[in-house]
Short mmCIF file of C-alpha atoms and ligand atoms in Angstrom, two decimals:
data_model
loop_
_atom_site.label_atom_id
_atom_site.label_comp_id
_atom_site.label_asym_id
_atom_site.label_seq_id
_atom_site.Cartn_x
_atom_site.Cartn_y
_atom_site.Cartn_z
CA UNK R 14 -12.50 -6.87 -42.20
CA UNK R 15 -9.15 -6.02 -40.00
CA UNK R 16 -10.82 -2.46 -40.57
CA UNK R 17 -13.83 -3.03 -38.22
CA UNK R 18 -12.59 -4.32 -35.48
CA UNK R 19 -10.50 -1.33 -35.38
CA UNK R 20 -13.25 1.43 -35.88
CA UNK R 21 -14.81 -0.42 -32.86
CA UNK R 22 -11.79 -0.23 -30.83
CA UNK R 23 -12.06 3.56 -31.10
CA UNK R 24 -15.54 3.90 -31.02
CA UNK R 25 -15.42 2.26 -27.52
CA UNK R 26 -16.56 5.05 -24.88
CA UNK R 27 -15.00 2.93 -21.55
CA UNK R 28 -11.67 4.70 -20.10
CA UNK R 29 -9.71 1.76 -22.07
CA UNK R 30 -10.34 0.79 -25.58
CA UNK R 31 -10.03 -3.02 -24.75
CA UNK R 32 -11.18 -5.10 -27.21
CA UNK R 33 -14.17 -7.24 -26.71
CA UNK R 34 -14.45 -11.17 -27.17
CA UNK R 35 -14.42 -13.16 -30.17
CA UNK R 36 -17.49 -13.80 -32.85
CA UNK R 37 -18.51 -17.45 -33.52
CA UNK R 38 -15.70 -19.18 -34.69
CA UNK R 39 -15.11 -20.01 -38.35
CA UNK R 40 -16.03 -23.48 -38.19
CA UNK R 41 -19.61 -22.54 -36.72
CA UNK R 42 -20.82 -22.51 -33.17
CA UNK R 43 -24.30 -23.11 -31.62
CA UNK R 44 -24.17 -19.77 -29.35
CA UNK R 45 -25.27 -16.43 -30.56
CA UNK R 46 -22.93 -13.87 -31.82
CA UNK R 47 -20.81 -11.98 -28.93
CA UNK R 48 -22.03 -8.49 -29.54
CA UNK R 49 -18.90 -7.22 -31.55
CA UNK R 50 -20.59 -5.78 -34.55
CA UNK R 51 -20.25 -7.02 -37.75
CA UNK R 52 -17.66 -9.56 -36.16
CA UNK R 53 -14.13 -10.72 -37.28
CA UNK R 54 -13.32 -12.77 -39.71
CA UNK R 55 -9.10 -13.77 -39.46
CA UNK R 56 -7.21 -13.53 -36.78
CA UNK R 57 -8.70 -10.57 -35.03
CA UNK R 58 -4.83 -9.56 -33.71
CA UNK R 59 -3.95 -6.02 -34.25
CA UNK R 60 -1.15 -5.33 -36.41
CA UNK R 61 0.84 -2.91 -36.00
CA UNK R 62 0.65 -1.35 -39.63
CA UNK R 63 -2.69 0.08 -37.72
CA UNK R 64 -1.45 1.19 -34.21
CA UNK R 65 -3.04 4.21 -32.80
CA UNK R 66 -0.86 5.25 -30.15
CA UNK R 67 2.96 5.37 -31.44
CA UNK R 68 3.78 5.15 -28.03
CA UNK R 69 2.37 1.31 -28.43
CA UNK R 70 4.40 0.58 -31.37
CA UNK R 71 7.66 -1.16 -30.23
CA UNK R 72 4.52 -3.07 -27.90
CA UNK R 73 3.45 -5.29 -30.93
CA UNK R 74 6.78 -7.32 -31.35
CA UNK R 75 7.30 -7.40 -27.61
CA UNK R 76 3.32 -8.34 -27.74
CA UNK R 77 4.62 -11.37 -30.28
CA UNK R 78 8.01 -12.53 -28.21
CA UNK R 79 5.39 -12.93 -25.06
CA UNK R 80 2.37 -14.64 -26.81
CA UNK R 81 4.63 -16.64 -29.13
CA UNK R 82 8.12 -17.02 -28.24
CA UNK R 83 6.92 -17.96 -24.49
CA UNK R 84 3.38 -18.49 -24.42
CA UNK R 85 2.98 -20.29 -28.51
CA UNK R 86 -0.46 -18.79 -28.03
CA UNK R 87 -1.76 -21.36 -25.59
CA UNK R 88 -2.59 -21.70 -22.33
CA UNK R 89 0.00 -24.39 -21.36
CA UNK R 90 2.59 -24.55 -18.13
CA UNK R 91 4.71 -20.94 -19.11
CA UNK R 92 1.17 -19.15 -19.26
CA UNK R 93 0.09 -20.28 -16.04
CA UNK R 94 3.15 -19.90 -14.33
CA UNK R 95 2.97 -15.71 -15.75
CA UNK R 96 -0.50 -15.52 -14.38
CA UNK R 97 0.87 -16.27 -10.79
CA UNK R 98 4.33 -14.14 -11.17
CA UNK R 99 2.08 -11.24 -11.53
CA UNK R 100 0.41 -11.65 -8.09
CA UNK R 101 3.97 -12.66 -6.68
CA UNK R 102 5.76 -9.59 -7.92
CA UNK R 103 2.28 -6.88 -7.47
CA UNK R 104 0.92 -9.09 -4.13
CA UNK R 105 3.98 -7.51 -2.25
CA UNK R 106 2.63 -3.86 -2.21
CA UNK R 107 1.42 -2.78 1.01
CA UNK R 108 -0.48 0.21 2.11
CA UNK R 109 0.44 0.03 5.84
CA UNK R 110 4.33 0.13 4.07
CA UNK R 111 3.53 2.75 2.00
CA UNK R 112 2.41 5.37 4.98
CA UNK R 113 5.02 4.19 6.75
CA UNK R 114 7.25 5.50 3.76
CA UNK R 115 8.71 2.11 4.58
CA UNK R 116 10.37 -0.26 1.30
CA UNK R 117 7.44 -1.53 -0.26
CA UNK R 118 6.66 -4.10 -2.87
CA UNK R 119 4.75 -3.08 -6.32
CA UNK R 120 3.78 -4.50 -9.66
CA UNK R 121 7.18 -3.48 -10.72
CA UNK R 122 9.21 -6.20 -11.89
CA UNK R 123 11.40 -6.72 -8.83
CA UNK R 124 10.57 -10.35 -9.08
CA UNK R 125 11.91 -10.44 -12.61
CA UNK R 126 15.43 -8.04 -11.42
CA UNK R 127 16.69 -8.77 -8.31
CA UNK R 128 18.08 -12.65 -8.37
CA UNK R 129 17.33 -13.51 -4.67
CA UNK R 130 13.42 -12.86 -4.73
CA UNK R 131 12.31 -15.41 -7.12
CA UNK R 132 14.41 -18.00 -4.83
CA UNK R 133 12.55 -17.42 -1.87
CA UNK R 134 10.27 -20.58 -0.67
CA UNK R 135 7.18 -18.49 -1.65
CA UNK R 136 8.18 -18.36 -5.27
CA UNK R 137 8.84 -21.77 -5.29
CA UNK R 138 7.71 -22.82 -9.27
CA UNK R 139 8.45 -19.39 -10.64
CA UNK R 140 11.81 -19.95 -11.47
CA UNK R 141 11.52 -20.99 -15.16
CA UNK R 142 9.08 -18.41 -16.26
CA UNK R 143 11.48 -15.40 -14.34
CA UNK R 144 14.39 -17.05 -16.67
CA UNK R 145 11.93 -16.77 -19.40
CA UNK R 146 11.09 -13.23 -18.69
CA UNK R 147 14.41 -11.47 -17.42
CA UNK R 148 16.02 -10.93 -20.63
CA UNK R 149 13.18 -9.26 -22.37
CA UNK R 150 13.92 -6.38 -20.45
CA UNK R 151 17.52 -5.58 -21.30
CA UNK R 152 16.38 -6.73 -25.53
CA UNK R 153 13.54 -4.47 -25.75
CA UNK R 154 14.69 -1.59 -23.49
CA UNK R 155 11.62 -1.53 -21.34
CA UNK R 156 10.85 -2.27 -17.62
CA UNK R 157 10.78 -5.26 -15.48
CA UNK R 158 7.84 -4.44 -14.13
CA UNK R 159 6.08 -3.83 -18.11
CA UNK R 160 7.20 -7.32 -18.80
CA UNK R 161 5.80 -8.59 -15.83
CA UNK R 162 2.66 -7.49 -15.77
CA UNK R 163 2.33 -7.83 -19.87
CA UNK R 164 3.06 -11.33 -19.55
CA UNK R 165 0.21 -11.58 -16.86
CA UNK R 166 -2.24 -9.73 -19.48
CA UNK R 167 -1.13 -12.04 -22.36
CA UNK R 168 -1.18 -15.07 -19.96
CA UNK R 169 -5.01 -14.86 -19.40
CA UNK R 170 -6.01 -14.02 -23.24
CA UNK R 171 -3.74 -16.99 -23.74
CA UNK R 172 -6.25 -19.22 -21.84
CA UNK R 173 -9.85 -19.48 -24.34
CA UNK R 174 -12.63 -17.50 -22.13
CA UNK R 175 -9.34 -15.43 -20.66
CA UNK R 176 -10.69 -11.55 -20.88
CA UNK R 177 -8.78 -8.77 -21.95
CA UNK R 178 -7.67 -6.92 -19.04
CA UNK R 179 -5.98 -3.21 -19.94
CA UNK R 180 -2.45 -3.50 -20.38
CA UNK R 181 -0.75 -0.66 -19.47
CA UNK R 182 3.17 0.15 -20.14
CA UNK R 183 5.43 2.73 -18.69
CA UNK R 184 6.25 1.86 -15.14
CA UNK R 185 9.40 2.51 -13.74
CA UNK R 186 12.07 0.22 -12.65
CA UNK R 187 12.17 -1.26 -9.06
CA UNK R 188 13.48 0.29 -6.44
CA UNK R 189 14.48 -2.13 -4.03
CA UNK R 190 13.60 -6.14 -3.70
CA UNK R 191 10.15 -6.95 -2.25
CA UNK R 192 9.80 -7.55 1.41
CA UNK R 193 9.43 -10.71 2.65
CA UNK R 194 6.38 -12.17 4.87
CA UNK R 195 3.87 -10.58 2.27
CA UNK R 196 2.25 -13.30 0.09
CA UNK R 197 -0.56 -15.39 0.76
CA UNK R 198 -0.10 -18.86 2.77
CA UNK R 199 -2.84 -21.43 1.68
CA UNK R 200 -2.66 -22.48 5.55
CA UNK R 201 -3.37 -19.14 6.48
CA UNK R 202 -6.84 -18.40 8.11
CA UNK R 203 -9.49 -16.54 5.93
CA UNK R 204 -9.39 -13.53 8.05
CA UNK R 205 -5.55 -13.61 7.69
CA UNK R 206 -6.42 -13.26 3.77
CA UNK R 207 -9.18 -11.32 3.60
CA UNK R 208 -7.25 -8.67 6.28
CA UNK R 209 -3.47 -9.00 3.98
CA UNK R 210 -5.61 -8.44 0.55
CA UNK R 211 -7.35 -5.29 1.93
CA UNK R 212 -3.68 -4.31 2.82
CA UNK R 213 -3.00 -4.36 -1.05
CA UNK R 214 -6.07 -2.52 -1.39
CA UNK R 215 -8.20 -5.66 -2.41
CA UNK R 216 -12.02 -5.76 -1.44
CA UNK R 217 -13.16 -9.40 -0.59
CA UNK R 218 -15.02 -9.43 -4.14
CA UNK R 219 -11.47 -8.36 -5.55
CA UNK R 220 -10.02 -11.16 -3.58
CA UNK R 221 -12.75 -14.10 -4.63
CA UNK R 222 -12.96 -12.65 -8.27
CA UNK R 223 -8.56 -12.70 -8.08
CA UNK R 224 -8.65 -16.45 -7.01
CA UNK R 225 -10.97 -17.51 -9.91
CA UNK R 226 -7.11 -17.35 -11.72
CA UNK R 227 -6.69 -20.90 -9.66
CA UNK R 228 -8.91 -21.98 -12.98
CA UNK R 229 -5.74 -22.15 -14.93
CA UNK R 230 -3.73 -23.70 -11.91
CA UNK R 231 -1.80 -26.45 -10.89
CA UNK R 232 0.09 -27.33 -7.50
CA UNK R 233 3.68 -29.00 -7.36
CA UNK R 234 5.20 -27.77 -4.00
CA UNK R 235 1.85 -28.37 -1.50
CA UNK R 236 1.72 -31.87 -1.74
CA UNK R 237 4.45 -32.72 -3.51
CA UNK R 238 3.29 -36.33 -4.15
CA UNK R 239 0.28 -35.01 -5.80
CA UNK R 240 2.56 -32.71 -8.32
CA UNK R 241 1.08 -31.53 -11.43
CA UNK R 242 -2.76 -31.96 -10.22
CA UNK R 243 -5.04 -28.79 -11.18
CA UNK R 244 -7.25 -26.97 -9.35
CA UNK R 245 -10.02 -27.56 -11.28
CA UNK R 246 -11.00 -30.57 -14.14
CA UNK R 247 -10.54 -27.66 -17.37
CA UNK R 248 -7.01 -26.38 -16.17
CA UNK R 249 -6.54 -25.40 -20.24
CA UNK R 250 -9.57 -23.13 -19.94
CA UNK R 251 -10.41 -19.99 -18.13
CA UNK R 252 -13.66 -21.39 -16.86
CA UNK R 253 -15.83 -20.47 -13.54
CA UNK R 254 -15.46 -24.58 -12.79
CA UNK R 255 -12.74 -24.01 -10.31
CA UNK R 256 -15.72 -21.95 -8.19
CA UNK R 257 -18.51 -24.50 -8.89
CA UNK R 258 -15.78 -27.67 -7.85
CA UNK R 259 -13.90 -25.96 -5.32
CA UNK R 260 -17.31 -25.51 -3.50
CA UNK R 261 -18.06 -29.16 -3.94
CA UNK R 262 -17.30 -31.85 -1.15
CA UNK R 263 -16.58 -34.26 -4.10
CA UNK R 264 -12.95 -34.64 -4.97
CA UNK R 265 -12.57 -34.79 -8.53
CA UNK R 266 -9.97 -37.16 -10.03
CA UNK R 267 -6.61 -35.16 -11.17
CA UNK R 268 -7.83 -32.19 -9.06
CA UNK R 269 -6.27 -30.81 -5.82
CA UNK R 270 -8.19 -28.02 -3.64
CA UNK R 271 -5.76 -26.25 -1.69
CA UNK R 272 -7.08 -25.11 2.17
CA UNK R 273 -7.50 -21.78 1.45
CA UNK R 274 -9.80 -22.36 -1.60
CA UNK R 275 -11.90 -24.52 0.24
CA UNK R 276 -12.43 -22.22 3.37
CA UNK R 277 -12.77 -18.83 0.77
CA UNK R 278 -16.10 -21.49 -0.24
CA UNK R 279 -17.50 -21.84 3.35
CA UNK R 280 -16.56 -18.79 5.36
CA UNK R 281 -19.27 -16.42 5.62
CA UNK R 282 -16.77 -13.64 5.10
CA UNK R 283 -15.74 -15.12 1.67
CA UNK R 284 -18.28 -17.68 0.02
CA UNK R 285 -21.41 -15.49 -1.08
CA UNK R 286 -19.09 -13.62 -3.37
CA UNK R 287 -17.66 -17.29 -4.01
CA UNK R 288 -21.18 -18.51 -4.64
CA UNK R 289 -22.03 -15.49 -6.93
CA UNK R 290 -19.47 -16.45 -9.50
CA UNK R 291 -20.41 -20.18 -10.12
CA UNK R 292 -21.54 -20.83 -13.23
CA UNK R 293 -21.66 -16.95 -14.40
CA UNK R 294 -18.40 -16.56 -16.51
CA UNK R 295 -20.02 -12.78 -17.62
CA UNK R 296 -20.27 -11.47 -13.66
CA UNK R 297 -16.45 -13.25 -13.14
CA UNK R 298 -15.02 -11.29 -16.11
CA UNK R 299 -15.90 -8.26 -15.12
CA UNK R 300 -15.08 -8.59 -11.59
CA UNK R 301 -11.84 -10.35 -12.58
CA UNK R 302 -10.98 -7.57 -15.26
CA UNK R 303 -11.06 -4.78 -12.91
CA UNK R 304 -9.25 -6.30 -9.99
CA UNK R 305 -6.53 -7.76 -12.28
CA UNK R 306 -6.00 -4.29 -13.53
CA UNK R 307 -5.88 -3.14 -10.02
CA UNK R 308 -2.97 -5.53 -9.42
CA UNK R 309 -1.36 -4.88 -12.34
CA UNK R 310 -0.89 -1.09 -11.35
CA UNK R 311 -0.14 -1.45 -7.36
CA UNK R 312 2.17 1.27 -6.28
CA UNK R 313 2.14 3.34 -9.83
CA UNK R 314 -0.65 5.31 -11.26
CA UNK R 315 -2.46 4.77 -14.24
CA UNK R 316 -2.43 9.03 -14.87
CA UNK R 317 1.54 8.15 -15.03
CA UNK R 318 1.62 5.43 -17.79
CA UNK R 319 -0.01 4.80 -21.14
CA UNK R 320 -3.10 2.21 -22.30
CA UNK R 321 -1.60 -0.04 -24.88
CA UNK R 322 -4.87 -2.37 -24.67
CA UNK R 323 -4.79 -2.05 -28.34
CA UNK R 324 -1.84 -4.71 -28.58
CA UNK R 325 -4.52 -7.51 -27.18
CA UNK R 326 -6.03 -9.65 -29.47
CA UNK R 327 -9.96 -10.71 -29.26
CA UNK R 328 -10.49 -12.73 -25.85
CA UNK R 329 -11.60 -16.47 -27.29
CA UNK R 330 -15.46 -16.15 -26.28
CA UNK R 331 -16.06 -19.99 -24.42
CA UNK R 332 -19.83 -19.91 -24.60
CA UNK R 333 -19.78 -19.84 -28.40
CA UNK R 334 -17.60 -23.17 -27.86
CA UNK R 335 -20.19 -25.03 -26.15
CA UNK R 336 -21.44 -28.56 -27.16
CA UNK R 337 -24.52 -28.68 -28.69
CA UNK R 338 -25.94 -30.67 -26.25
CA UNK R 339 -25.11 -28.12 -23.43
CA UNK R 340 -27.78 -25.43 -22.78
CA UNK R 341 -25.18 -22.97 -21.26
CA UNK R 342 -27.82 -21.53 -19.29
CA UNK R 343 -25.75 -20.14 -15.75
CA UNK R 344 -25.57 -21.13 -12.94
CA UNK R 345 -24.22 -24.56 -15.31
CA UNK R 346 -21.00 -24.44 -16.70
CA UNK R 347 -20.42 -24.32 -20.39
CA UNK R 348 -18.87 -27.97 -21.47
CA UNK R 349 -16.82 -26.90 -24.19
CA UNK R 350 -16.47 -28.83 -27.55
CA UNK R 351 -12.72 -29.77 -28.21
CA UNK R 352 -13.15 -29.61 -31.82
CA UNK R 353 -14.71 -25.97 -31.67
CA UNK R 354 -11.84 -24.89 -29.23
CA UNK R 355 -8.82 -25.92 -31.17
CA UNK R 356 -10.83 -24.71 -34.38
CA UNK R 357 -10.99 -21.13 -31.71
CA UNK R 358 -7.49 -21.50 -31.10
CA UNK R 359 -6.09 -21.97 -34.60
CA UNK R 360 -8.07 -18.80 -36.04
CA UNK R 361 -7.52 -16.35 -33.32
CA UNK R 362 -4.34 -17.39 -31.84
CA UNK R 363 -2.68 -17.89 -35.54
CA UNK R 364 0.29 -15.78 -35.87
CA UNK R 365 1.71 -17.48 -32.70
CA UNK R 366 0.86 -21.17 -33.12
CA UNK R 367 3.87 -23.53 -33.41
CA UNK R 368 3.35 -27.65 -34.89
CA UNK R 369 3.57 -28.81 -31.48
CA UNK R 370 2.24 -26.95 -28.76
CA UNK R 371 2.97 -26.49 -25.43
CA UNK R 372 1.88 -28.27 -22.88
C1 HEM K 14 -5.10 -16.35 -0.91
C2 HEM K 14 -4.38 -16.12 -1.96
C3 HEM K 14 -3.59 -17.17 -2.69
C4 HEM K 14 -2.98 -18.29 -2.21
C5 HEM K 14 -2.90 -18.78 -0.77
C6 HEM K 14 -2.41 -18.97 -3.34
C7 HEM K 14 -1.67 -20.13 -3.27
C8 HEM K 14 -1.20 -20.84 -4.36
C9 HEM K 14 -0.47 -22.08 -4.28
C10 HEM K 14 -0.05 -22.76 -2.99
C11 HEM K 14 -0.22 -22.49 -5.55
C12 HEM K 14 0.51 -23.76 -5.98
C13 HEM K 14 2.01 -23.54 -6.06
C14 HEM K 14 2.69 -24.86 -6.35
O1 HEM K 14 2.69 -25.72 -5.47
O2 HEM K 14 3.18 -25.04 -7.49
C15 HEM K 14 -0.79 -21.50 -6.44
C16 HEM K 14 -0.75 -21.57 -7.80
C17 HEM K 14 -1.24 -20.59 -8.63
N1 HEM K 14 -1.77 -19.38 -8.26
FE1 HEM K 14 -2.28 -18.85 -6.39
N2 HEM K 14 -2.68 -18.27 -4.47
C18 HEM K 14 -3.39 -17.15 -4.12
C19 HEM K 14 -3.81 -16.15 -4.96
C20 HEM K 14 -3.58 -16.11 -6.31
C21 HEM K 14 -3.89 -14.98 -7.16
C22 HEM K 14 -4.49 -13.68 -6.67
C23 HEM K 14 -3.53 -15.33 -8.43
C24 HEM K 14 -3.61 -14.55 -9.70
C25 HEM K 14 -4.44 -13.56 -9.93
C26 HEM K 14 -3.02 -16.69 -8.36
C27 HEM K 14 -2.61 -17.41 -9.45
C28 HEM K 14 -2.09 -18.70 -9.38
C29 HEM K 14 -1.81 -19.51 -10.55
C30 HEM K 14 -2.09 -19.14 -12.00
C31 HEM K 14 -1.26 -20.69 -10.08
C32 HEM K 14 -0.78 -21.88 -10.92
C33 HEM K 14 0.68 -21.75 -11.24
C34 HEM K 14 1.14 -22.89 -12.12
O3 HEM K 14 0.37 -23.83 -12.40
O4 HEM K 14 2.32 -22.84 -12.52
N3 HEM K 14 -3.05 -17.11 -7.06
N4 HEM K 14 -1.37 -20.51 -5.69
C1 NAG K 15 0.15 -6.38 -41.18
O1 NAG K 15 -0.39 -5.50 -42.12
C2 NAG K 15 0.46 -5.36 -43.28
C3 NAG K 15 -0.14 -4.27 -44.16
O2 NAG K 15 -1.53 -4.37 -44.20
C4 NAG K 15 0.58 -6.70 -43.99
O3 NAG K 15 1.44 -6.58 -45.11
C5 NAG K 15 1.15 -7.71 -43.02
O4 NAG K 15 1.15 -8.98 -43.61
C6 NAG K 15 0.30 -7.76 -41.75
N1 NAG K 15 0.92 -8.65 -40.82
C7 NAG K 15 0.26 -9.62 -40.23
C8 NAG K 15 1.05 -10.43 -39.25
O5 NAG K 15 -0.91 -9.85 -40.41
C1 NAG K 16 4.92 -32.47 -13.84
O1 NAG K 16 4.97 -31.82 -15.10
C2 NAG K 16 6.29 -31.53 -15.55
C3 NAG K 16 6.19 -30.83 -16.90
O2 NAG K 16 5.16 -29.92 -16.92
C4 NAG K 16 7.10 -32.82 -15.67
O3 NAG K 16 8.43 -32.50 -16.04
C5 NAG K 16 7.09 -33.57 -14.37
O4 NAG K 16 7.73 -34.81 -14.54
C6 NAG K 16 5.65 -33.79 -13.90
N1 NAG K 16 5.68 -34.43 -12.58
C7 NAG K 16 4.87 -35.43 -12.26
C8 NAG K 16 5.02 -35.97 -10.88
O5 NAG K 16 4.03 -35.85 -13.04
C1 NAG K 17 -20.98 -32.36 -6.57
O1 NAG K 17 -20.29 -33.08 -7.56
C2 NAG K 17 -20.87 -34.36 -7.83
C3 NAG K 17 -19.91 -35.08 -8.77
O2 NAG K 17 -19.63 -34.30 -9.91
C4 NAG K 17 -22.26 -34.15 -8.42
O3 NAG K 17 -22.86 -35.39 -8.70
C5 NAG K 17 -23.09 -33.37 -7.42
O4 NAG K 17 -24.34 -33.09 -8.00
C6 NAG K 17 -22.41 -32.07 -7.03
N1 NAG K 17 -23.13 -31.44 -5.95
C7 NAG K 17 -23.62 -30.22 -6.02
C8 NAG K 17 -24.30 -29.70 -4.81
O5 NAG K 17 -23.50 -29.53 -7.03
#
């Protein structure tokens, strides 16, 4: 059954063979099939007895130390914390820098290799997940910036209802630390976004469909007696329920809405691309996918490295997960049955599963 997932994966006709989300999971689910085929039956993770690309191969066991030794295939405090290093090392590239021919950040692992940028203020949180990362480097004889932005990949499949974004390898090793002054403020205005994301190259869809990652967030350094609060009530899921509460007057208990969020809901600049993403996981994915993969390549060229997307395993389809009470009709939000997730989790997450998981 390995077999068809594979056939599929080079059957696909898009520029990157990623794969596509999970069937219903073994132990049954009340939503329809998820348009893979004949579906998957195991673990629906590529081994690397079958890789296509030989250029991929050392990938699978760097692939394994990520999602396993790091991640233990869930989407617990080290995934979250990779999601965000990938906008903190990539959210440094600048176009007005780059015609300047001025030093310029990148999605290139400078985060991870210079010491002194993961202590700045900004990167406040990221310090445990750069330990984390910075030796994989060195081991596997790869790039900073490849771990990085692998990590970032993994991160999100980690999360159930996390897509899988292309995963690219190959980029070259930083050049000089990131400037400083670059990354997002959440007390900055929403012009003062909107204007520093174009700068990276970032439409304002790009930008709402790039915050959407604040699903899987929490906040320590804000409001520092409000540490460990999410941003949205399913911080374990990758879920559109950060949109749908973030645009909500009601404070949720054990949630914290940081300024920015809240004025990307009501600015007219910002909030009907907001609005369009509440309760329609399908339009976020896609929208998320391709700006993800956008950051994940700023200042290097895809012509220059190589599509190792075959590494990913099967995104965990959510709205197969759903209670059976829940219609999952959009604009709602699925309400996802615990027993159905873990049962998710435990079949297509299995190789990297330890007794007690993360948290
Ligand atoms: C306007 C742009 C953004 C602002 C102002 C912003 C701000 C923040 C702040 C203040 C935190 C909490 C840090 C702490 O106190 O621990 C945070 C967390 C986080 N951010 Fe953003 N962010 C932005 C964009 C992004 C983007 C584009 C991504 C990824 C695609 C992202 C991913 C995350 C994640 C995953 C966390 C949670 C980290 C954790 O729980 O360890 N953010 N962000
Ligand atoms: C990978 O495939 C080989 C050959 O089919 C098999 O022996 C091995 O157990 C597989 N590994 C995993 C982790 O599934
Ligand atoms: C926040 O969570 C971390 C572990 O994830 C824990 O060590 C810390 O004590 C928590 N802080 C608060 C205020 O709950
Ligand atoms: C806002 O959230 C509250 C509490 O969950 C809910 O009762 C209310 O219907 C929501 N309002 C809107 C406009 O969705």
């Amino acid at each position: 059954m390995m077999r068809s997932f594979f056939v599929l994966a080079l059957l696909a006709t898009s520029t990157h063979a990623v794969p596509q989300t999970t069937p219903v999971p073994a132990s049954g689910g009340s939503g329809g099939n998820s348009g893979q085929g004949g579906g998957v039956t195991g673990s629906g993770i590529p081994n690397v007895t079958d890789a296509q690309n030989p250029t991929c191969i050392p990938w699978y066991g760097i692939r394994d130390a990520i999602m396993g030794g790091l991640f233990q295939g869930r989407c617990g405090d080290n995934a979250r914390a990779a999601v965000r290093l990938a906008f903190h090392d990539a959210g440094t590239f600048s176009l007005a820098l780059q015609a300047a021919g001025l030093p310029n950040g990148a999605a290139d692992g400078s985060i991870l290799a210079d010491p002194l940028e993961v202590q700045r203020d900004e990167n406040n949180g990221l310090q445990n997940i750069v330990s984390l990362l910075a030796p994989l480097p060195a081991q596997f004889g790869v790039s900073p910036g490849d771990i990085v932005h692998l990590a970032g990949v993994l991160a999100v499949l980690a999360c159930p209802g996390g897509p899988a974004i292309p995963a690219f390898v190959g980029r070259t090793a930083p050049t000089n630390i990131a400037p400083t002054g670059l990354l997002p403020n959440p007390e900055d205005p929403v012009d003062k976004l909107v204007a520093r994301f174009a700068d990276m190259g970032f439409s304002v869809r790009d930008l709402i469909a790039l915050i959407g990652a604040h699903t899987t967030g929490k906040q320590r350094f804000v409001d520092p007696t409000q540490a460990n609060k999410s941003f949205d009530t399913t911080v374990d899921i990758w879920d559109t329920r950060f949109y749908t509460e973030t645009s909500n007057t009601t404070a949720l208990p054990g949630t914290f809405k940081l300024d920015s969020d809240v004025a990307f809901s009501t600015d007219p600049t910002t909030s009907p691309d907001f609005s369009r993403f509440i309760g329609h996981q399908n339009i976020w994915t896609s929208d998320y996918v391709d700006a993800h993969e956008k950051m994940s390549l700023l200042g290097f060229s895809a012509n220059d490295l190589t599509d190792c997307s075959e590494i990913l395993p099967l995104s965990i389809d959510i709205t197969t997960l759903e209670e059976a009470t829940n219609g999952g009709k959009p604009p709602t939000d699925p309400v996802i049955d615990p027993v159905k997730l873990e049962a998710a989790v435990q079949q297509f997450r299995s190789i990297w599963l330890v007794p007690t998981p993360a948290t």
